[in-house]
């Protein structure tokens, strides 16, 4: 089975929305082009949802959520096992869509698929552990307990950088917990969202439990975030958009999980394994062209190792393969949009004008930006504070361990951090004191597993995704008591 368009126009496939288990055109016929970032070729037209389509998705999800909440756990487990098998069968198709639409390099696309398979298996295990507890009580004749119930309808707003993985991180837990979900994919990767609907449909998910509506977030987010049928919002994307969504959720008193930007520090202390630090820095900076919220875009190096680290890091960066994402040896492919190249070039120009040094890279061709290493970066420069979301890393000099911690925390973001050291005391000191939701010792800033509490602090967001932490976000905890004896009241 393959993702099938509604029709073709001059040889270009035209895809619709997925609402109530049906593939439909938008009610107003509005469409948007979908381009391959590698060469800007047109790969599809995708229908864009407007108000009537949003209402249809809401009605469908609300209706389906009630029946799905009551579905037996064995039925849900069987669905997810079938979904896993469907994904494994359609592995090549999924990989090719990720390469063509998001610019994912060959191996990175396969990693997304393998992660999702692991995610599904993790959540199957969680389905039977959605449990409450009994509690002691001080009141005579009372039995006290709690249990978890599905929220109802969840809204997932998804990013372009790992569109299969990060969308599935929202859909799979929401559905496993007994909710219906409406997905709004990134405008840059609409086919990836529709592909997920197609996979679930083949696996046998009942109509309405998953709806996918493509549109610009500004066009439909207000109607969705303010509608009382939406009980929770889960978002991955920019801090700016996340703030706006949080404001809308606050007005409606809705639950919201935000996973936003990052300016991840990789700290290299004086006793670090230098070669290991260089490898961790290279992977953390350049995976998926640096378009990763966990990217280690700031490397903070103890002054005793600074010069040698910079030398080895630049040498290794020059060996990073830039090329077409469909080549198996490519590491750095195209950025999602060519305008991002000009933005990053502006950051570099600003830094150089204030004394920073470009040790390698710094240029771009089309949407391909060279892997770039900057040194002598200071807080006066834009790139010190701003997220680049590209293959650019700043190397900062730390005078000692305390200075390294100060530099690591000198950011408005707080998603992922890493520390390279052989000293257990220093490792624990940084694990406790770095202002980040995740800290990795002797590893890259980029690390994720389906069962861990993934998330950040400060401008990187709040709430956690993964395993039972997702289940907690996607369910309501209810307290219930039973009186086995007549209660005594004071009046």
PDB file of N, CA and C in Angstrom, residues 347-404:
ATOM      1  N   UNK A 347      23.893  35.984  11.019  1.00  0.00           N
ATOM      2  CA  UNK A 347      24.437  35.761  12.360  1.00  0.00           C
ATOM      3  C   UNK A 347      25.969  35.719  12.317  1.00  0.00           C
ATOM      4  N   UNK A 348      26.509  35.000  11.331  1.00  0.00           N
ATOM      5  CA  UNK A 348      27.960  34.871  11.220  1.00  0.00           C
ATOM      6  C   UNK A 348      28.595  36.220  10.899  1.00  0.00           C
ATOM      7  N   UNK A 349      27.990  36.961   9.994  1.00  0.00           N
ATOM      8  CA  UNK A 349      28.517  38.286   9.642  1.00  0.00           C
ATOM      9  C   UNK A 349      28.559  39.201  10.864  1.00  0.00           C
ATOM     10  N   UNK A 350      27.497  39.166  11.651  1.00  0.00           N
ATOM     11  CA  UNK A 350      27.465  39.974  12.875  1.00  0.00           C
ATOM     12  C   UNK A 350      28.571  39.556  13.833  1.00  0.00           C
ATOM     13  N   UNK A 351      28.771  38.242  13.987  1.00  0.00           N
ATOM     14  CA  UNK A 351      29.794  37.757  14.910  1.00  0.00           C
ATOM     15  C   UNK A 351      31.195  38.142  14.450  1.00  0.00           C
ATOM     16  N   UNK A 352      31.469  37.971  13.165  1.00  0.00           N
ATOM     17  CA  UNK A 352      32.790  38.295  12.628  1.00  0.00           C
ATOM     18  C   UNK A 352      33.078  39.791  12.762  1.00  0.00           C
ATOM     19  N   UNK A 353      32.065  40.618  12.562  1.00  0.00           N
ATOM     20  CA  UNK A 353      32.261  42.069  12.678  1.00  0.00           C
ATOM     21  C   UNK A 353      32.634  42.478  14.094  1.00  0.00           C
ATOM     22  N   UNK A 354      32.363  41.582  15.067  1.00  0.00           N
ATOM     23  CA  UNK A 354      32.689  41.896  16.457  1.00  0.00           C
ATOM     24  C   UNK A 354      33.827  41.035  17.008  1.00  0.00           C
ATOM     25  N   UNK A 355      34.576  40.388  16.103  1.00  0.00           N
ATOM     26  CA  UNK A 355      35.794  39.716  16.524  1.00  0.00           C
ATOM     27  C   UNK A 355      35.786  38.204  16.473  1.00  0.00           C
ATOM     28  N   UNK A 356      34.671  37.570  16.130  1.00  0.00           N
ATOM     29  CA  UNK A 356      34.651  36.113  16.018  1.00  0.00           C
ATOM     30  C   UNK A 356      35.462  35.675  14.796  1.00  0.00           C
ATOM     31  N   UNK A 357      35.941  34.424  14.849  1.00  0.00           N
ATOM     32  CA  UNK A 357      36.757  33.883  13.759  1.00  0.00           C
ATOM     33  C   UNK A 357      36.055  32.656  13.176  1.00  0.00           C
ATOM     34  N   UNK A 358      35.912  32.645  11.845  1.00  0.00           N
ATOM     35  CA  UNK A 358      35.368  31.476  11.160  1.00  0.00           C
ATOM     36  C   UNK A 358      36.524  30.511  10.891  1.00  0.00           C
ATOM     37  N   UNK A 359      36.548  29.399  11.619  1.00  0.00           N
ATOM     38  CA  UNK A 359      37.643  28.437  11.460  1.00  0.00           C
ATOM     39  C   UNK A 359      37.439  27.530  10.251  1.00  0.00           C
ATOM     40  N   UNK A 360      36.187  27.263   9.894  1.00  0.00           N
ATOM     41  CA  UNK A 360      35.897  26.516   8.674  1.00  0.00           C
ATOM     42  C   UNK A 360      34.439  26.747   8.317  1.00  0.00           C
ATOM     43  N   UNK A 361      34.103  26.582   7.037  1.00  0.00           N
ATOM     44  CA  UNK A 361      32.736  26.768   6.581  1.00  0.00           C
ATOM     45  C   UNK A 361      32.374  28.232   6.472  1.00  0.00           C
ATOM     46  N   UNK A 362      31.118  28.529   6.733  1.00  0.00           N
ATOM     47  CA  UNK A 362      30.645  29.906   6.703  1.00  0.00           C
ATOM     48  C   UNK A 362      29.877  30.276   5.451  1.00  0.00           C
ATOM     49  N   UNK A 363      29.951  29.445   4.406  1.00  0.00           N
ATOM     50  CA  UNK A 363      29.257  29.765   3.158  1.00  0.00           C
ATOM     51  C   UNK A 363      28.115  28.812   2.886  1.00  0.00           C
ATOM     52  N   UNK A 364      27.381  29.083   1.817  1.00  0.00           N
ATOM     53  CA  UNK A 364      26.277  28.195   1.445  1.00  0.00           C
ATOM     54  C   UNK A 364      26.038  28.269  -0.054  1.00  0.00           C
ATOM     55  N   UNK A 365      25.409  27.217  -0.560  1.00  0.00           N
ATOM     56  CA  UNK A 365      25.066  27.124  -1.973  1.00  0.00           C
ATOM     57  C   UNK A 365      23.639  26.605  -2.056  1.00  0.00           C
ATOM     58  N   UNK A 366      22.732  27.456  -2.517  1.00  0.00           N
ATOM     59  CA  UNK A 366      21.326  27.094  -2.491  1.00  0.00           C
ATOM     60  C   UNK A 366      20.870  26.921  -1.056  1.00  0.00           C
ATOM     61  N   UNK A 367      20.305  25.754  -0.735  1.00  0.00           N
ATOM     62  CA  UNK A 367      19.862  25.497   0.633  1.00  0.00           C
ATOM     63  C   UNK A 367      20.870  24.657   1.421  1.00  0.00           C
ATOM     64  N   UNK A 368      22.057  24.474   0.872  1.00  0.00           N
ATOM     65  CA  UNK A 368      23.107  23.710   1.541  1.00  0.00           C
ATOM     66  C   UNK A 368      24.073  24.663   2.241  1.00  0.00           C
ATOM     67  N   UNK A 369      24.123  24.588   3.570  1.00  0.00           N
ATOM     68  CA  UNK A 369      25.034  25.426   4.338  1.00  0.00           C
ATOM     69  C   UNK A 369      26.218  24.577   4.796  1.00  0.00           C
ATOM     70  N   UNK A 370      27.417  25.124   4.636  1.00  0.00           N
ATOM     71  CA  UNK A 370      28.620  24.391   5.016  1.00  0.00           C
ATOM     72  C   UNK A 370      28.688  24.190   6.529  1.00  0.00           C
ATOM     73  N   UNK A 371      29.151  23.031   6.985  1.00  0.00           N
ATOM     74  CA  UNK A 371      29.420  22.859   8.417  1.00  0.00           C
ATOM     75  C   UNK A 371      30.427  23.919   8.873  1.00  0.00           C
ATOM     76  N   UNK A 372      30.064  24.658   9.900  1.00  0.00           N
ATOM     77  CA  UNK A 372      30.796  25.872  10.255  1.00  0.00           C
ATOM     78  C   UNK A 372      31.193  25.861  11.727  1.00  0.00           C
ATOM     79  N   UNK A 373      32.442  26.248  11.993  1.00  0.00           N
ATOM     80  CA  UNK A 373      32.946  26.385  13.353  1.00  0.00           C
ATOM     81  C   UNK A 373      33.386  27.822  13.571  1.00  0.00           C
ATOM     82  N   UNK A 374      32.828  28.447  14.603  1.00  0.00           N
ATOM     83  CA  UNK A 374      33.193  29.807  15.005  1.00  0.00           C
ATOM     84  C   UNK A 374      33.891  29.765  16.350  1.00  0.00           C
ATOM     85  N   UNK A 375      34.970  30.558  16.476  1.00  0.00           N
ATOM     86  CA  UNK A 375      35.616  30.711  17.777  1.00  0.00           C
ATOM     87  C   UNK A 375      35.624  32.186  18.163  1.00  0.00           C
ATOM     88  N   UNK A 376      36.030  32.440  19.407  1.00  0.00           N
ATOM     89  CA  UNK A 376      36.083  33.808  19.940  1.00  0.00           C
ATOM     90  C   UNK A 376      34.710  34.471  19.928  1.00  0.00           C
ATOM     91  N   UNK A 377      33.692  33.693  20.177  1.00  0.00           N
ATOM     92  CA  UNK A 377      32.324  34.216  20.253  1.00  0.00           C
ATOM     93  C   UNK A 377      32.090  34.810  21.640  1.00  0.00           C
ATOM     94  N   UNK A 378      31.437  35.955  21.685  1.00  0.00           N
ATOM     95  CA  UNK A 378      31.174  36.646  22.950  1.00  0.00           C
ATOM     96  C   UNK A 378      29.676  36.919  23.108  1.00  0.00           C
ATOM     97  N   UNK A 379      29.238  37.277  24.328  1.00  0.00           N
ATOM     98  CA  UNK A 379      27.817  37.556  24.557  1.00  0.00           C
ATOM     99  C   UNK A 379      27.277  38.746  23.779  1.00  0.00           C
ATOM    100  N   UNK A 380      28.144  39.579  23.240  1.00  0.00           N
ATOM    101  CA  UNK A 380      27.668  40.734  22.467  1.00  0.00           C
ATOM    102  C   UNK A 380      27.135  40.337  21.104  1.00  0.00           C
ATOM    103  N   UNK A 381      27.402  39.107  20.683  1.00  0.00           N
ATOM    104  CA  UNK A 381      27.050  38.662  19.333  1.00  0.00           C
ATOM    105  C   UNK A 381      25.704  37.971  19.314  1.00  0.00           C
ATOM    106  N   UNK A 382      24.961  38.142  18.237  1.00  0.00           N
ATOM    107  CA  UNK A 382      23.640  37.521  18.095  1.00  0.00           C
ATOM    108  C   UNK A 382      23.708  36.004  18.218  1.00  0.00           C
ATOM    109  N   UNK A 383      24.717  35.408  17.615  1.00  0.00           N
ATOM    110  CA  UNK A 383      24.780  33.950  17.554  1.00  0.00           C
ATOM    111  C   UNK A 383      25.020  33.335  18.928  1.00  0.00           C
ATOM    112  N   UNK A 384      25.511  34.116  19.869  1.00  0.00           N
ATOM    113  CA  UNK A 384      25.711  33.639  21.234  1.00  0.00           C
ATOM    114  C   UNK A 384      24.367  33.299  21.872  1.00  0.00           C
ATOM    115  N   UNK A 385      23.336  34.064  21.525  1.00  0.00           N
ATOM    116  CA  UNK A 385      22.036  33.923  22.162  1.00  0.00           C
ATOM    117  C   UNK A 385      20.989  33.256  21.261  1.00  0.00           C
ATOM    118  N   UNK A 386      21.031  33.559  19.954  1.00  0.00           N
ATOM    119  CA  UNK A 386      19.979  33.121  19.040  1.00  0.00           C
ATOM    120  C   UNK A 386      20.184  31.677  18.589  1.00  0.00           C
ATOM    121  N   UNK A 387      19.094  30.973  18.455  1.00  0.00           N
ATOM    122  CA  UNK A 387      19.137  29.643  17.859  1.00  0.00           C
ATOM    123  C   UNK A 387      19.368  29.789  16.356  1.00  0.00           C
ATOM    124  N   UNK A 388      20.337  29.033  15.818  1.00  0.00           N
ATOM    125  CA  UNK A 388      20.630  29.103  14.380  1.00  0.00           C
ATOM    126  C   UNK A 388      19.808  28.107  13.586  1.00  0.00           C
ATOM    127  N   UNK A 389      19.575  26.938  14.150  1.00  0.00           N
ATOM    128  CA  UNK A 389      18.902  25.843  13.464  1.00  0.00           C
ATOM    129  C   UNK A 389      19.565  25.567  12.120  1.00  0.00           C
ATOM    130  N   UNK A 390      20.874  25.422  12.196  1.00  0.00           N
ATOM    131  CA  UNK A 390      21.681  25.112  11.030  1.00  0.00           C
ATOM    132  C   UNK A 390      23.007  24.532  11.495  1.00  0.00           C
ATOM    133  N   UNK A 391      23.865  24.115  10.558  1.00  0.00           N
ATOM    134  CA  UNK A 391      25.107  23.422  10.918  1.00  0.00           C
ATOM    135  C   UNK A 391      26.227  24.383  11.326  1.00  0.00           C
ATOM    136  N   UNK A 392      25.982  25.123  12.398  1.00  0.00           N
ATOM    137  CA  UNK A 392      26.931  26.128  12.873  1.00  0.00           C
ATOM    138  C   UNK A 392      27.117  25.954  14.367  1.00  0.00           C
ATOM    139  N   UNK A 393      28.372  25.955  14.822  1.00  0.00           N
ATOM    140  CA  UNK A 393      28.658  25.774  16.240  1.00  0.00           C
ATOM    141  C   UNK A 393      29.655  26.832  16.705  1.00  0.00           C
ATOM    142  N   UNK A 394      29.413  27.362  17.887  1.00  0.00           N
ATOM    143  CA  UNK A 394      30.310  28.340  18.508  1.00  0.00           C
ATOM    144  C   UNK A 394      31.123  27.636  19.591  1.00  0.00           C
ATOM    145  N   UNK A 395      32.435  27.854  19.576  1.00  0.00           N
ATOM    146  CA  UNK A 395      33.310  27.287  20.601  1.00  0.00           C
ATOM    147  C   UNK A 395      33.708  28.408  21.559  1.00  0.00           C
ATOM    148  N   UNK A 396      33.407  28.211  22.846  1.00  0.00           N
ATOM    149  CA  UNK A 396      33.650  29.224  23.870  1.00  0.00           C
ATOM    150  C   UNK A 396      34.727  28.733  24.827  1.00  0.00           C
ATOM    151  N   UNK A 397      35.551  29.654  25.303  1.00  0.00           N
ATOM    152  CA  UNK A 397      36.628  29.322  26.231  1.00  0.00           C
ATOM    153  C   UNK A 397      36.159  29.536  27.674  1.00  0.00           C
ATOM    154  N   UNK A 398      36.365  28.524  28.525  1.00  0.00           N
ATOM    155  CA  UNK A 398      36.045  28.632  29.945  1.00  0.00           C
ATOM    156  C   UNK A 398      37.336  28.649  30.752  1.00  0.00           C
ATOM    157  N   UNK A 399      37.424  29.546  31.731  1.00  0.00           N
ATOM    158  CA  UNK A 399      38.645  29.669  32.526  1.00  0.00           C
ATOM    159  C   UNK A 399      38.785  28.526  33.532  1.00  0.00           C
ATOM    160  N   UNK A 400      37.660  28.023  34.034  1.00  0.00           N
ATOM    161  CA  UNK A 400      37.696  26.925  35.003  1.00  0.00           C
ATOM    162  C   UNK A 400      36.313  26.276  35.039  1.00  0.00           C
ATOM    163  N   UNK A 401      36.126  25.335  35.957  1.00  0.00           N
ATOM    164  CA  UNK A 401      34.864  24.600  36.030  1.00  0.00           C
ATOM    165  C   UNK A 401      33.692  25.513  36.344  1.00  0.00           C
ATOM    166  N   UNK A 402      33.889  26.431  37.282  1.00  0.00           N
ATOM    167  CA  UNK A 402      32.819  27.365  37.630  1.00  0.00           C
ATOM    168  C   UNK A 402      32.441  28.255  36.469  1.00  0.00           C
ATOM    169  N   UNK A 403      33.431  28.698  35.709  1.00  0.00           N
ATOM    170  CA  UNK A 403      33.160  29.543  34.544  1.00  0.00           C
ATOM    171  C   UNK A 403      32.422  28.745  33.469  1.00  0.00           C
ATOM    172  N   UNK A 404      32.772  27.470  33.338  1.00  0.00           N
ATOM    173  CA  UNK A 404      32.092  26.619  32.351  1.00  0.00           C
ATOM    174  C   UNK A 404      30.614  26.479  32.687  1.00  0.00           C
TER     175      UNK A 404
END
